[in-house]
Coordinates of N, CA and C in Angstrom, one line a residue:
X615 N 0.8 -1.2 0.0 CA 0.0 0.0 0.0 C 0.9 1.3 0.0
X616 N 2.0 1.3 0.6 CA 2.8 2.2 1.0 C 3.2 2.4 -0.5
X617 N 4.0 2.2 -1.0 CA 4.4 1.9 -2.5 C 3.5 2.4 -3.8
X618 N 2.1 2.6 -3.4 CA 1.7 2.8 -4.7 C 1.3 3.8 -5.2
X619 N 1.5 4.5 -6.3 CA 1.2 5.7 -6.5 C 0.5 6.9 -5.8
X620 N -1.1 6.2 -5.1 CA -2.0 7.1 -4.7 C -2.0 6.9 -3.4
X621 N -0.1 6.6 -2.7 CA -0.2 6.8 -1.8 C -0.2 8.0 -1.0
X622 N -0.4 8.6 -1.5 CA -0.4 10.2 -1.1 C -1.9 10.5 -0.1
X623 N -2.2 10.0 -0.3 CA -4.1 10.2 0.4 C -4.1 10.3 1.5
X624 N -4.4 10.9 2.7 CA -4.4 10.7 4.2 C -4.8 9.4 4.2
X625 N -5.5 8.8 4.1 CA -5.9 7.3 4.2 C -5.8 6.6 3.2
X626 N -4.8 5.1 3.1 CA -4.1 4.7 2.4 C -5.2 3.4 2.3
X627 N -5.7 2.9 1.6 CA -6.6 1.9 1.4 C -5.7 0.6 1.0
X628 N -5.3 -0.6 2.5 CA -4.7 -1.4 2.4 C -5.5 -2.8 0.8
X629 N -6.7 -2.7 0.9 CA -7.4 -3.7 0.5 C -7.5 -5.1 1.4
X630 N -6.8 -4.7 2.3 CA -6.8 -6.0 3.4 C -8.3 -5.8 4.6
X631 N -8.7 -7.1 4.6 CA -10.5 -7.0 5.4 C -10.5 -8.2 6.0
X632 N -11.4 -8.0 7.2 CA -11.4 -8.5 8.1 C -13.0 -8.6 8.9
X633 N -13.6 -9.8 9.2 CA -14.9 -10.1 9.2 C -15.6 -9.5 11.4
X634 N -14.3 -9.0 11.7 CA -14.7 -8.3 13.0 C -13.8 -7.1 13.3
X635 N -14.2 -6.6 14.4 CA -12.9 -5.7 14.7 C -12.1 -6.1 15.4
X636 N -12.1 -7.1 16.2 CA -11.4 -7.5 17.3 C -10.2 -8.1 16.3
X637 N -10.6 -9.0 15.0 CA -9.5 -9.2 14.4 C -8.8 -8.1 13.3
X638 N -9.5 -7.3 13.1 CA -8.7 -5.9 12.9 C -7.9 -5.9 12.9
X639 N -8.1 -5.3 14.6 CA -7.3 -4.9 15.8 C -6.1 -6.0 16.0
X640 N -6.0 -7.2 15.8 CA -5.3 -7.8 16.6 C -4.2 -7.8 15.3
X641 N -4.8 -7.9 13.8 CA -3.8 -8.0 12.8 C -3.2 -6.7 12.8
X642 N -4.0 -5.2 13.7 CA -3.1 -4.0 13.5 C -1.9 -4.2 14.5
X643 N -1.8 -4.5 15.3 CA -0.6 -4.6 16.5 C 0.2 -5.6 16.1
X644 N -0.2 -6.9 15.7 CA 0.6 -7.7 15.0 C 1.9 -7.1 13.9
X645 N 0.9 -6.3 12.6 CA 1.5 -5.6 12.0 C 2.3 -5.0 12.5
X646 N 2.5 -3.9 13.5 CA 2.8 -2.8 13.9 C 4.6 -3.2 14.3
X647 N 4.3 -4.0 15.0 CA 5.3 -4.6 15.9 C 6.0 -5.8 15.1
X648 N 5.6 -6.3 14.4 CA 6.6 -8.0 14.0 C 6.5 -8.0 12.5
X649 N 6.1 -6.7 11.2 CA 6.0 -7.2 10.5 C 6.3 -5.4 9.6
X650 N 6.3 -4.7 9.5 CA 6.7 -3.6 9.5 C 7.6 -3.5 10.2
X651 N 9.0 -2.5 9.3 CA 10.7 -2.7 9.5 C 10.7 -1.3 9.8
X652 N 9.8 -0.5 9.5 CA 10.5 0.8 9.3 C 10.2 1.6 10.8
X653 N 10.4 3.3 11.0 CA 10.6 3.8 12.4 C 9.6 4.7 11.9
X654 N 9.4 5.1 10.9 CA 8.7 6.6 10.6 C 7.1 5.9 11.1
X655 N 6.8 6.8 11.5 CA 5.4 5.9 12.3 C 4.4 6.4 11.1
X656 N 3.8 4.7 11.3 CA 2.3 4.4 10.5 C 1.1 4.2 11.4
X657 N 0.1 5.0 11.3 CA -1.3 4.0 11.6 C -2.1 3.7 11.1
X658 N -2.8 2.5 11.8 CA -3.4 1.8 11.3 C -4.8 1.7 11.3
X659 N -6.0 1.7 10.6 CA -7.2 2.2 11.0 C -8.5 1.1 10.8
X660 N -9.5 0.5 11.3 CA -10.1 -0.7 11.1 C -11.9 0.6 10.9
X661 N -12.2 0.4 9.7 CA -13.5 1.3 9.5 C -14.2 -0.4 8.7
X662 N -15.7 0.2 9.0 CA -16.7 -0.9 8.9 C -17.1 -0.4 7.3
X663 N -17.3 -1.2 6.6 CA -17.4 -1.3 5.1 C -18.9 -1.8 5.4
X664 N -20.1 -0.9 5.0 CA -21.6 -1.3 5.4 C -21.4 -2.7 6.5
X665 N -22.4 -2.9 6.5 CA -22.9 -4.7 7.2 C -21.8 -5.3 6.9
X666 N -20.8 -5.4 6.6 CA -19.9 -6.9 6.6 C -18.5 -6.4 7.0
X667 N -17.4 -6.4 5.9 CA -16.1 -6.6 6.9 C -15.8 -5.3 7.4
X668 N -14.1 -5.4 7.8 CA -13.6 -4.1 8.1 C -12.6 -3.9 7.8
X669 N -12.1 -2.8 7.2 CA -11.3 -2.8 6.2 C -10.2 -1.9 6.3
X670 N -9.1 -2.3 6.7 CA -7.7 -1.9 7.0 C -7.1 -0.8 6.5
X671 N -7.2 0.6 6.8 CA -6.8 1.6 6.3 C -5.4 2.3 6.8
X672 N -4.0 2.7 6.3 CA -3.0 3.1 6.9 C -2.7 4.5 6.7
X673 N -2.4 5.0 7.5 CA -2.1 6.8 7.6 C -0.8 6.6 8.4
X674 N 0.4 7.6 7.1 CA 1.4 7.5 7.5 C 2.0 9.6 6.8
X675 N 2.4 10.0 7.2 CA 3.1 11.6 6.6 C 3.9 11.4 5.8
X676 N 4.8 10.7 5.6 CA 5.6 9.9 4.5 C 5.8 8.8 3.9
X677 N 4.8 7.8 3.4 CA 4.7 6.8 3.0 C 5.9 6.3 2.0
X678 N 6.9 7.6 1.4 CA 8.1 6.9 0.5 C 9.1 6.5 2.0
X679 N 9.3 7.5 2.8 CA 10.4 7.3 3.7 C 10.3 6.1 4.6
X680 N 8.8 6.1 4.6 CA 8.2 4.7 5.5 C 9.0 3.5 4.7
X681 N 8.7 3.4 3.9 CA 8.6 2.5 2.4 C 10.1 1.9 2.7
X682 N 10.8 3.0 2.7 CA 12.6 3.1 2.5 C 13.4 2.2 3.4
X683 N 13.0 2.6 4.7 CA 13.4 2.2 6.0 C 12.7 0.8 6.2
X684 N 11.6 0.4 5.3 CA 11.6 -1.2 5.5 C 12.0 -1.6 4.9
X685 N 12.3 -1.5 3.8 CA 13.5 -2.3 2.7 C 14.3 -2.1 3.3
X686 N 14.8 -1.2 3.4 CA 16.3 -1.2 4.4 C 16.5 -2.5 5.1
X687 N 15.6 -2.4 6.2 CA 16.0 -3.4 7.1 C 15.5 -4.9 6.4
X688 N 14.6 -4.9 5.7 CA 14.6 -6.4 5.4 C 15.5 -6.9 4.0
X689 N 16.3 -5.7 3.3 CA 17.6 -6.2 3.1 C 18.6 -6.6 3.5
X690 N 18.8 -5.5 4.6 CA 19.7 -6.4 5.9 C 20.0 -7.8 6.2
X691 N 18.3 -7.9 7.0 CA 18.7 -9.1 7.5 C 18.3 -10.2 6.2
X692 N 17.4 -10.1 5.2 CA 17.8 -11.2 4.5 C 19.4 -11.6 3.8
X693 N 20.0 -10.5 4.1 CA 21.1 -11.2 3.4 C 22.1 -11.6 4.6
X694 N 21.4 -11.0 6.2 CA 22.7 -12.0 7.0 C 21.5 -13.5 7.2
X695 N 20.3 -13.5 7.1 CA 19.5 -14.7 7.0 C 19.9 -15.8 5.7
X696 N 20.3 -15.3 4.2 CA 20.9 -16.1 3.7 C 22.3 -16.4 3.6
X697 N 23.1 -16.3 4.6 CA 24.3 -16.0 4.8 C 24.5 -17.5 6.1
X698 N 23.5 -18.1 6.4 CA 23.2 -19.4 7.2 C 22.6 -20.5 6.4
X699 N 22.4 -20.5 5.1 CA 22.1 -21.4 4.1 C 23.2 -22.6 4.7
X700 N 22.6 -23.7 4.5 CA 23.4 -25.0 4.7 C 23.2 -25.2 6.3
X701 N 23.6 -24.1 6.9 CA 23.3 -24.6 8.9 C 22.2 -25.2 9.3
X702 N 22.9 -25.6 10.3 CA 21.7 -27.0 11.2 C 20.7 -25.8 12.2
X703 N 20.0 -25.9 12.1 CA 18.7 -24.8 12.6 C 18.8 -24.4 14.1
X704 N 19.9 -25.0 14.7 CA 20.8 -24.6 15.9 C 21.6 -23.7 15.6
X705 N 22.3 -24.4 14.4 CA 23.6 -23.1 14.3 C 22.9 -21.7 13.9
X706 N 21.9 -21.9 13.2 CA 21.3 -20.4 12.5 C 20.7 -20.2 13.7
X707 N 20.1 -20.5 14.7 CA 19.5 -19.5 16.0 C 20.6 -19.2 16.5
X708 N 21.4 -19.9 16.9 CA 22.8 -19.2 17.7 C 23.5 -18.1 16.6
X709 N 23.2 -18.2 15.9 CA 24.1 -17.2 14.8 C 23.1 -15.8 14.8
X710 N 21.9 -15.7 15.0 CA 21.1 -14.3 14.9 C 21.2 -14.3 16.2
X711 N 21.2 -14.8 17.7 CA 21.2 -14.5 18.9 C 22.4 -13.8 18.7
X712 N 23.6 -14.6 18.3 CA 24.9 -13.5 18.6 C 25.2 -12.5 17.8
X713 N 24.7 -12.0 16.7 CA 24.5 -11.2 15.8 C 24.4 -9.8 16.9
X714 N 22.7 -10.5 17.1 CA 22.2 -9.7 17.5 C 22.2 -8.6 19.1
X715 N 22.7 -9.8 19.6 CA 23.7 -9.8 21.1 C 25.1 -8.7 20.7
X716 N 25.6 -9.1 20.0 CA 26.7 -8.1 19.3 C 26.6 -6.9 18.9
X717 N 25.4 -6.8 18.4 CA 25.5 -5.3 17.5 C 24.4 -4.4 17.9
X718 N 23.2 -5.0 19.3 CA 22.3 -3.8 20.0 C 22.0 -4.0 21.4
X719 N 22.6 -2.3 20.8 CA 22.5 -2.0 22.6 C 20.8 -1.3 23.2
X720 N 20.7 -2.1 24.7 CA 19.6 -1.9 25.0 C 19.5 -0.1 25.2
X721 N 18.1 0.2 24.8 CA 18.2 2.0 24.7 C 17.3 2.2 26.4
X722 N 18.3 3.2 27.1 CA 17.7 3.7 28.4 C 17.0 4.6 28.2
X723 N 17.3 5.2 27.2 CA 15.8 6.2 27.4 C 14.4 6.0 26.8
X724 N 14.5 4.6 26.5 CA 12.7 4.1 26.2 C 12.4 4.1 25.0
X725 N 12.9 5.4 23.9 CA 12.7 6.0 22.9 C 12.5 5.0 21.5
X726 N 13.3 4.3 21.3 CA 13.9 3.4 20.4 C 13.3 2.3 20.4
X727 N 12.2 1.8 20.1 CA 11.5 0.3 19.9 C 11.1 -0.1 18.8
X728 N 11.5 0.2 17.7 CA 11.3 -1.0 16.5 C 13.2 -1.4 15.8
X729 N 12.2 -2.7 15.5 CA 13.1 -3.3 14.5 C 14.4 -2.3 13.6
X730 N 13.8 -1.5 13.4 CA 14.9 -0.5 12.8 C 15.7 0.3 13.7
X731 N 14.9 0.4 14.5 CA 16.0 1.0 15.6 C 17.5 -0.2 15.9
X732 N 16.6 -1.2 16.3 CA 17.7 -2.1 16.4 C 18.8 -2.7 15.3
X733 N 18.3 -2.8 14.5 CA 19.2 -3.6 13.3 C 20.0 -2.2 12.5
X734 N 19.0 -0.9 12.7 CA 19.9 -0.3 11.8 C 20.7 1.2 12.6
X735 N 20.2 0.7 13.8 CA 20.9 2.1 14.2 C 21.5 1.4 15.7
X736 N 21.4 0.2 16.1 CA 21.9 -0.6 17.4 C 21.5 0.0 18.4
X737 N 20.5 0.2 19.0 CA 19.6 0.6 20.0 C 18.5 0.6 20.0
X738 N 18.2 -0.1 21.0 CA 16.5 -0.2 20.9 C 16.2 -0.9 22.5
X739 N 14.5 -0.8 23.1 CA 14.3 -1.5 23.5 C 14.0 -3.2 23.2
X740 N 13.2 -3.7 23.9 CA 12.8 -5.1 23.8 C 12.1 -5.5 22.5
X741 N 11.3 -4.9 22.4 CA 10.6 -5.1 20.9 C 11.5 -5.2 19.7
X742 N 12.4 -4.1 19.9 CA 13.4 -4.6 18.4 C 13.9 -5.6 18.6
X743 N 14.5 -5.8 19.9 CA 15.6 -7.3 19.9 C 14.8 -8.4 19.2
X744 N 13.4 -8.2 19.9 CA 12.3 -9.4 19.5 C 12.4 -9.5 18.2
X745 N 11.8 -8.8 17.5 CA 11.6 -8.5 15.9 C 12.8 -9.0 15.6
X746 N 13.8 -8.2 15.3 CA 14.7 -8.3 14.7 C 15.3 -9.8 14.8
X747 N 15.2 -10.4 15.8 CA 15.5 -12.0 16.1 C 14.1 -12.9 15.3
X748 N 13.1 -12.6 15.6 CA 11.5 -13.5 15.2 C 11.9 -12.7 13.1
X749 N 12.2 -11.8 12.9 CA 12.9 -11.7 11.6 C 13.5 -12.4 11.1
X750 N 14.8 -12.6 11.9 CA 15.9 -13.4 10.9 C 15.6 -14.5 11.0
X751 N 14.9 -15.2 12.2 CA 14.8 -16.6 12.2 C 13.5 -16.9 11.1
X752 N 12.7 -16.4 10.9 CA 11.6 -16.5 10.1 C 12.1 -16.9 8.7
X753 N 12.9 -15.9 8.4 CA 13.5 -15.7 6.8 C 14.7 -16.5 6.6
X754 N 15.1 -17.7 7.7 CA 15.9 -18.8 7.6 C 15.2 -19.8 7.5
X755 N 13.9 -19.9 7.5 CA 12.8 -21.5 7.7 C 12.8 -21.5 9.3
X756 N 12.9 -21.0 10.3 CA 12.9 -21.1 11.5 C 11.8 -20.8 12.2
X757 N 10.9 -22.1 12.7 CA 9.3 -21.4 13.3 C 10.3 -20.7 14.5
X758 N 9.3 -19.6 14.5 CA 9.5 -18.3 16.0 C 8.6 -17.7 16.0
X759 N 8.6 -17.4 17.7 CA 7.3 -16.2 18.5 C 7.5 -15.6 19.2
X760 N 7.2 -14.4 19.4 CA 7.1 -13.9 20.3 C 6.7 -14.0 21.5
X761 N 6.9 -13.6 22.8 CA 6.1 -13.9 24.0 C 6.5 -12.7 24.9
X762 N 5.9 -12.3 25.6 CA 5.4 -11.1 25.8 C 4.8 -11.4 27.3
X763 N 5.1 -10.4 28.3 CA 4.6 -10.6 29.6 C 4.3 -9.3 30.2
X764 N 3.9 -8.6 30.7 CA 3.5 -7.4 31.4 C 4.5 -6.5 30.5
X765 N 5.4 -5.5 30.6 CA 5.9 -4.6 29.9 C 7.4 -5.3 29.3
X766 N 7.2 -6.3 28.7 CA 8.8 -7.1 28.5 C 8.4 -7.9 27.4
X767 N 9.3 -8.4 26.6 CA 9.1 -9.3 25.4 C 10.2 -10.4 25.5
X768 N 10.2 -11.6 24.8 CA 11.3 -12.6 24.2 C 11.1 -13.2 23.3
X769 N 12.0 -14.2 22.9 CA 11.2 -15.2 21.9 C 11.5 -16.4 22.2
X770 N 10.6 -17.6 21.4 CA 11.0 -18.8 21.4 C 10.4 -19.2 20.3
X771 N 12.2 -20.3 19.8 CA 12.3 -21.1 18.5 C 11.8 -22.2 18.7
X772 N 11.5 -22.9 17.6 CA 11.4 -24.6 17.6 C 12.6 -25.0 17.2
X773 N 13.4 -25.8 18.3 CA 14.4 -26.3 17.8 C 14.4 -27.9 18.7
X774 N 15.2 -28.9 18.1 CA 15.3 -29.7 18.0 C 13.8 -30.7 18.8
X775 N 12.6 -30.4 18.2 CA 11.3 -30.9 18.5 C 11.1 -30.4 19.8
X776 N 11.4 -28.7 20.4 CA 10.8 -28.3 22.1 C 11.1 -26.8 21.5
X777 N 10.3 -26.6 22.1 CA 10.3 -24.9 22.0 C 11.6 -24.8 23.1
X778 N 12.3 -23.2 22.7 CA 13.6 -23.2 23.4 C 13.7 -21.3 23.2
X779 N 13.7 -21.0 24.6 CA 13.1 -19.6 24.8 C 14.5 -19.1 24.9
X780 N 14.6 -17.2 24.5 CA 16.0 -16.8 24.5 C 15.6 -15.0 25.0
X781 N 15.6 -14.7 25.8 CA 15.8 -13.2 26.1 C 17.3 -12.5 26.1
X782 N 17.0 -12.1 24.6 CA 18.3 -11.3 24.5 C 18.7 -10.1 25.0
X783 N 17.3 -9.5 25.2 CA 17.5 -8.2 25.9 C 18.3 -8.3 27.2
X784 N 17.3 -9.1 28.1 CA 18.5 -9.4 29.5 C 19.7 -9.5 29.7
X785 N 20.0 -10.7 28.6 CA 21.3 -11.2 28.5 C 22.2 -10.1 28.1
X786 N 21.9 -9.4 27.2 CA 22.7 -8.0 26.7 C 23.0 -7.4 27.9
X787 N 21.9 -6.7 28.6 CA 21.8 -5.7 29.5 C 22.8 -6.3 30.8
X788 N 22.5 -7.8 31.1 CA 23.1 -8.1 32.3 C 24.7 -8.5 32.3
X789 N 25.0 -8.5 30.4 CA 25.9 -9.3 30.1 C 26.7 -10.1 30.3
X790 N 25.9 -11.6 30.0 CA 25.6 -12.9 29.8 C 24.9 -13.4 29.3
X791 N 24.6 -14.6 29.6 CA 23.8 -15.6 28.4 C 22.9 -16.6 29.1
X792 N 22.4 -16.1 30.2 CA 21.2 -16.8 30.8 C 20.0 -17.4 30.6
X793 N 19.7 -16.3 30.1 CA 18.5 -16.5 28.7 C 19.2 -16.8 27.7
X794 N 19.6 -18.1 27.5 CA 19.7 -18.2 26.3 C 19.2 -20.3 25.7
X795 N 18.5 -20.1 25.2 CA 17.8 -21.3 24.6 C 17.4 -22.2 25.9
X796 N 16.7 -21.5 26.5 CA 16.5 -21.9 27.5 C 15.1 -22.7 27.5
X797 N 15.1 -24.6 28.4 CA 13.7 -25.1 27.8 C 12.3 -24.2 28.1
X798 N 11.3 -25.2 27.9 CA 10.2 -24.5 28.8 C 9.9 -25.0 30.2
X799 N 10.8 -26.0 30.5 CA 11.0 -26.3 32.3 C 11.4 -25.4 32.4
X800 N 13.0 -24.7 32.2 CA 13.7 -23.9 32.9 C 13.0 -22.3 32.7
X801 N 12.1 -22.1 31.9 CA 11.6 -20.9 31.4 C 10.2 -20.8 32.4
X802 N 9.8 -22.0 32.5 CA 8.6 -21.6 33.7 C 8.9 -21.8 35.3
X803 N 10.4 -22.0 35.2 CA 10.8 -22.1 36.9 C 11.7 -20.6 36.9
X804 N 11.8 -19.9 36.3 CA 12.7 -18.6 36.0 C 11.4 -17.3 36.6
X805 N 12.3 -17.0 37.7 CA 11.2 -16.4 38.9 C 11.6 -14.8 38.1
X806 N 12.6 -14.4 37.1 CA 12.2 -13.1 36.3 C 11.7 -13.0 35.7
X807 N 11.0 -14.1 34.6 CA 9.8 -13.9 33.7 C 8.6 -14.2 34.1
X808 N 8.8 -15.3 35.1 CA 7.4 -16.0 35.5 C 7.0 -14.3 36.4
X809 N 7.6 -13.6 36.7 CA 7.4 -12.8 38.1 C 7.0 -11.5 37.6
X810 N 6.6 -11.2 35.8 CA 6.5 -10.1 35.3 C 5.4 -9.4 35.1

């Protein structure tokens, strides 16, 4: 939508619809946060099309610069994501954990929470670490999710037949590797996430 000529309109007509609001709503935050790369802020708007669906409208002030800043980033990481071609689906989670462990720093002043903060300028809160990791593993064949507890986020991969949970943010911040591929025994006996 962003991309196309008549994006210029205050309200950008996704063509994307949806048979309630509640799923709207749930596909706009979805979007917002795990699927959209860029920082220039977009919103997202759920209006009732007569009696039936509801239909996904985006308002953004710059829809080329929006545009720009997601390609950006999902050039990035597809090329450090096909850069793990041939790895055993261990070695490519450990390779975007330490990537990404390496190159962003957790942001104190709150400011900084997408994906592009993180990948392209190395600062961000929790939400970029998330993205940016639920990113690269996606665009390797790697199921991943997000999980999310009162004001905090992580993720967890499927790897070797168990889900295997990894908070990078912590581990950054506390620097170490505590959170790191951690089962779901040790992730529901872990009195800082369980305690959030």
């Amino acid at each position: 939508a962003l991309a196309r000529e008549d994006s210029r309109e205050e309200w950008i007509d996704t063509k994307v619809h949806f048979t309630s609001d509640e799923e709207a709503h749930s596909f706009g935050r979805y979007f917002i946060r795990y699927i959209y790369m860029g920082k220039e802020p977009i919103t997202l708007y759920s209006v009732k099309e007569g009696n039936r669906d509801y239909v996904i409208f985006l308002s953004c002030d710059n829809p080329r610069l929006a545009l720009g800043q997601h390609r950006q980033v999902q050039d990035k990481l597809a090329g450090l994501a096909g850069s793990v071609r041939g790895l055993e689906d261990s070695e490519k989670a450990e390779f975007f954990y330490q990537w990404i462990y390496s190159h962003v720093s957790y942001d104190e002043s709150l400011q900084n929470r997408t994906v592009y903060h993180a990948v392209m300028e190395g600062k961000s809160v929790c939400w970029g670490y998330v993205s940016a990791y639920l990113s690269l593993c996606r665009m390797a064949g790697l199921t991943c999710e997000p999980v999310y507890r009162g004001d905090h986020a992580w993720n967890r991969t499927w790897l070797d037949g168990q889900w295997r949970y990894c908070d990078i943010t912590w581990d950054k911040s506390l620097g170490n590797s505590t959170w790191k591929f951690m089962t779901q025994e040790e992730m529901d006996s872990d009195s800082m996430h369980n305690g959030l």
